[in-house]
Short mmCIF file of C-alpha atoms in Angstrom, two decimals:
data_model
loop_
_atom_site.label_atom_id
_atom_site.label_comp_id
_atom_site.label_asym_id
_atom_site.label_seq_id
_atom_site.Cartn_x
_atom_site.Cartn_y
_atom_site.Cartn_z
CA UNK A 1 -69.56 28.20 97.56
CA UNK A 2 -72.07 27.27 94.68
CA UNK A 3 -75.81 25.80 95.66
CA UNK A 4 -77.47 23.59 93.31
CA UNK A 5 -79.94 21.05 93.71
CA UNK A 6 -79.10 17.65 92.62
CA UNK A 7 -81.39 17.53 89.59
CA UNK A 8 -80.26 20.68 88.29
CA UNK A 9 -76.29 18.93 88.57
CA UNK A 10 -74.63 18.31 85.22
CA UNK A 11 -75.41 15.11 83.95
CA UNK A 12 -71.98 13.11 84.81
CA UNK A 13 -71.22 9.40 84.05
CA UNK A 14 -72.04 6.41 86.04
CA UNK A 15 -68.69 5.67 86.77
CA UNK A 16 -67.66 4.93 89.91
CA UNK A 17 -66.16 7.15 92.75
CA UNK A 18 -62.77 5.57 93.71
CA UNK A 19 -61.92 7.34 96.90
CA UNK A 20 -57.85 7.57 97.22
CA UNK A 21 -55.88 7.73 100.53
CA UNK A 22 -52.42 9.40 99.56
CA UNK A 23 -49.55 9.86 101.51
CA UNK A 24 -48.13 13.35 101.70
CA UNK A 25 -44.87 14.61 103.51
CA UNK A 26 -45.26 18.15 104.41
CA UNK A 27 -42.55 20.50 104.04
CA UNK A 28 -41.36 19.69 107.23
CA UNK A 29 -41.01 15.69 105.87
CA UNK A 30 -44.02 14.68 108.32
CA UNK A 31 -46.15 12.42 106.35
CA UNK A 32 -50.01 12.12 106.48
CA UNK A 33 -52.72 10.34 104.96
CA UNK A 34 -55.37 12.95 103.31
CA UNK A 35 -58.47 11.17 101.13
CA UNK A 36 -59.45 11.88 97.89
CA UNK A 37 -62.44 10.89 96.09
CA UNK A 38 -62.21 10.83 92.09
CA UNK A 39 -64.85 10.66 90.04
CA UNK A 40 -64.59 10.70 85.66
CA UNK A 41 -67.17 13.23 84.21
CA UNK A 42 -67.75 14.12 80.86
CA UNK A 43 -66.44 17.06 79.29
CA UNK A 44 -69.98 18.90 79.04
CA UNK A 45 -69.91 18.33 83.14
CA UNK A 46 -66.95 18.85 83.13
CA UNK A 47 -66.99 22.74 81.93
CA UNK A 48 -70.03 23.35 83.75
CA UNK A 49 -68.39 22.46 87.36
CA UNK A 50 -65.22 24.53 86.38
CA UNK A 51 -67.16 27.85 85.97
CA UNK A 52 -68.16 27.20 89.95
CA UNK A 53 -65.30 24.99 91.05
CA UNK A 54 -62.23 24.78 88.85
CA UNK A 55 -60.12 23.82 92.01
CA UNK A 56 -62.08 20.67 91.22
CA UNK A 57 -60.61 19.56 87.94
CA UNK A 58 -57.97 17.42 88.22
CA UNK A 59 -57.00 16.09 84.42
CA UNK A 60 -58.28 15.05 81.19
CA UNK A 61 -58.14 11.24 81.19
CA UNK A 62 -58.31 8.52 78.46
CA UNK A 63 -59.29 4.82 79.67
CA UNK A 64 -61.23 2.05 79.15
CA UNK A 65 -64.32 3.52 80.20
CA UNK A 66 -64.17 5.98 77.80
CA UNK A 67 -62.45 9.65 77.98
CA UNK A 68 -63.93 12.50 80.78
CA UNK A 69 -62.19 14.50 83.12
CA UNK A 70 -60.87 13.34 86.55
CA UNK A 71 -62.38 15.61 89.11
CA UNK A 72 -62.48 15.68 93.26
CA UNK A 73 -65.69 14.52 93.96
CA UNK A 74 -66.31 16.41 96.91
CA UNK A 75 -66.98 19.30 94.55
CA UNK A 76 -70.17 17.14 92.93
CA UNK A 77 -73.87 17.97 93.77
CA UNK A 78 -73.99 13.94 93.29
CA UNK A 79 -71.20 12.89 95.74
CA UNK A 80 -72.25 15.09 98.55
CA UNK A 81 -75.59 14.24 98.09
CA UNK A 82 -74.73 10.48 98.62
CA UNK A 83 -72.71 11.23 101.12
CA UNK A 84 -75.40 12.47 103.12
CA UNK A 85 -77.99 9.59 102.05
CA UNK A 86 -74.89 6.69 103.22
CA UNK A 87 -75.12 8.19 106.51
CA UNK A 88 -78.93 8.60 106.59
CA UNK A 89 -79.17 4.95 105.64
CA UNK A 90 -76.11 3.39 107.27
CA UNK A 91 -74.96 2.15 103.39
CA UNK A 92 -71.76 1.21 104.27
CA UNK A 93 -69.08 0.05 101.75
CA UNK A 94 -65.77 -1.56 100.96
CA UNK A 95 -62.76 -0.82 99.15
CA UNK A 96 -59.81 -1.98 98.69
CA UNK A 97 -60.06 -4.42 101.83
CA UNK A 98 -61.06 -1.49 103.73
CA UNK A 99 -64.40 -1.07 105.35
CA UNK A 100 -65.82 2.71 105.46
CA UNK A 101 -68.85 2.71 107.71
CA UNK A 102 -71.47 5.47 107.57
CA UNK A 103 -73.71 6.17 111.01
CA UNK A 104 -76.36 8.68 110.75
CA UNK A 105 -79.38 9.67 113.74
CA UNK A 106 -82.49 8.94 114.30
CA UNK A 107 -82.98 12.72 113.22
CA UNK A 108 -81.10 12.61 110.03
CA UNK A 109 -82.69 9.78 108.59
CA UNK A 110 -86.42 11.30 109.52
CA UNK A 111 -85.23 14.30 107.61
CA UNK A 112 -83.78 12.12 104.17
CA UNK A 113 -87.75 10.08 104.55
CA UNK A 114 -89.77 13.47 104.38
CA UNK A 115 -87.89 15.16 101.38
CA UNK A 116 -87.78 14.15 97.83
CA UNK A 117 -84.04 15.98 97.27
CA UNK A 118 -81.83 17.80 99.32
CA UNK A 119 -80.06 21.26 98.66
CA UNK A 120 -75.97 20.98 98.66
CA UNK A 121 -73.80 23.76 99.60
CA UNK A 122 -70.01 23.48 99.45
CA UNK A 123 -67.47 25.80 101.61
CA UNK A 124 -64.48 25.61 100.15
CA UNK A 125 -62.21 28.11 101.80
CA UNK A 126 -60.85 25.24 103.87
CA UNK A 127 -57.58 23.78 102.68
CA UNK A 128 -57.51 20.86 105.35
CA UNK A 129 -61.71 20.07 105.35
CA UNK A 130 -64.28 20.25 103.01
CA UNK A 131 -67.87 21.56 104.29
CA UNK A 132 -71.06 20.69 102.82
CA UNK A 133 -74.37 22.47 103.85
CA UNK A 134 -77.70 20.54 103.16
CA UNK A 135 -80.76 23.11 102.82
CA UNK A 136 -79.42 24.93 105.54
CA UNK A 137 -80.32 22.54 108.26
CA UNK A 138 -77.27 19.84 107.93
CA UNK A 139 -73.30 21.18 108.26
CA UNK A 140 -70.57 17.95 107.07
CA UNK A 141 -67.28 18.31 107.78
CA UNK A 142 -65.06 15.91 105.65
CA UNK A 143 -61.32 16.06 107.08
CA UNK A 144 -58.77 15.53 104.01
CA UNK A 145 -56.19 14.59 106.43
CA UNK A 146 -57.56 11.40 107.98
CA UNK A 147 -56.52 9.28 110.83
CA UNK A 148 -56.26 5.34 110.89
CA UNK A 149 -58.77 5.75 113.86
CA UNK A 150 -61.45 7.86 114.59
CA UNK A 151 -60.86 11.69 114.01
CA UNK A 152 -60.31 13.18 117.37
CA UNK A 153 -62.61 16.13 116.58
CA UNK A 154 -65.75 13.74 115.50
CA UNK A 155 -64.77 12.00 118.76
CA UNK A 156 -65.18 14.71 120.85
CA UNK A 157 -68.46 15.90 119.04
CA UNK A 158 -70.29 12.85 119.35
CA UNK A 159 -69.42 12.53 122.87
CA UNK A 160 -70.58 15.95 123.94
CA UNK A 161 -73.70 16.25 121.42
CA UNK A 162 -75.09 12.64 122.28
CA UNK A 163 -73.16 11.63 125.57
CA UNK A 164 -72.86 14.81 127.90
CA UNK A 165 -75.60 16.51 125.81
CA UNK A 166 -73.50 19.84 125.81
CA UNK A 167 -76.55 22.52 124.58
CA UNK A 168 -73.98 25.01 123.13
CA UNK A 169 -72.81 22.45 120.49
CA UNK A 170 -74.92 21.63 117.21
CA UNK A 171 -76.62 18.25 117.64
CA UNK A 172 -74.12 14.99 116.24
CA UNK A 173 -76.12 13.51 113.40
CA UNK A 174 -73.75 11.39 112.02
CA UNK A 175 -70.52 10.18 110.65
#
């Protein structure tokens, strides 16, 4: 993956970030629920974040906000680094009827107070997660296939970083 700080990102629109739960049957005709956040960027953006990401674009779009490109916002110096700051601040939101609540440490939101901007680094040679670095110090892990309860994985993380406090696992520092 690409690094770039947030305020060398491409200028995008202030649009907002609908975040999309689809349904998918796998080949098999299991369904699941993955999450997808969209964002509309202009077409300057837009060519700038294929040359890193072109997995990212999704279409070319016309509505009544204007005309941009639909891309996955996971792929967006922006998005990940709001990501990180919901979690650091507990900003959580609602969509849709549905309440998404964001929990960071103690830890993580002494980190967000001492720095000015934070570094983003995407992984993206995971088809079922998206991984973000921040500067090194911070590892997300997003799941795309999501769960109508917690994620068993995050589950068992929390409990052995904050509960058991396993020392061979990185530290929890949020969700």
């Amino acid at each position: 993956g690409a690094t770039r700080p947030a305020s060398e990102a491409a200028p995008h629109s202030v649009f907002s970030v609908y975040w999309l739960l689809l349904e998918i049957s796998s080949d098999n005709g299991v369904p699941g629920i993955y999450q997808l956040p969209l964002w509309m960027i202009n077409a300057d953006a837009a060519r700038r974040l294929a040359e890193l990401f072109p997995e990212a674009l999704i279409a070319n779009i016309r509505s009544e906000e204007g005309e941009g490109v639909l891309v996955d916002a996971f792929f967006t110096a922006e998005w990940q680094n709001a990501l990180l700051q919901k979690m650091g601040l507990h900003k959580n939101g609602h969509a849709a009827g549905t309440f998404i609540e964001f929990d960071g440490s103690d830890r993580l939101k002494k980190y967000l107070a001492e720095r000015k901007e934070t570094v983003p680094k995407i992984h993206a040679s995971d088809l079922y997660n998206t991984s973000i670095t921040y500067d090194a110090a911070f590892f997300l892990k997003m799941y795309r296939k999501v769960d109508r309860s917690t994620h068993p994985d995050q589950e068992i993380t929390r409990f052995l970083s904050r509960e058991a406090k396993f020392p061979y696992l990185p530290a929890f520092m949020g969700a």
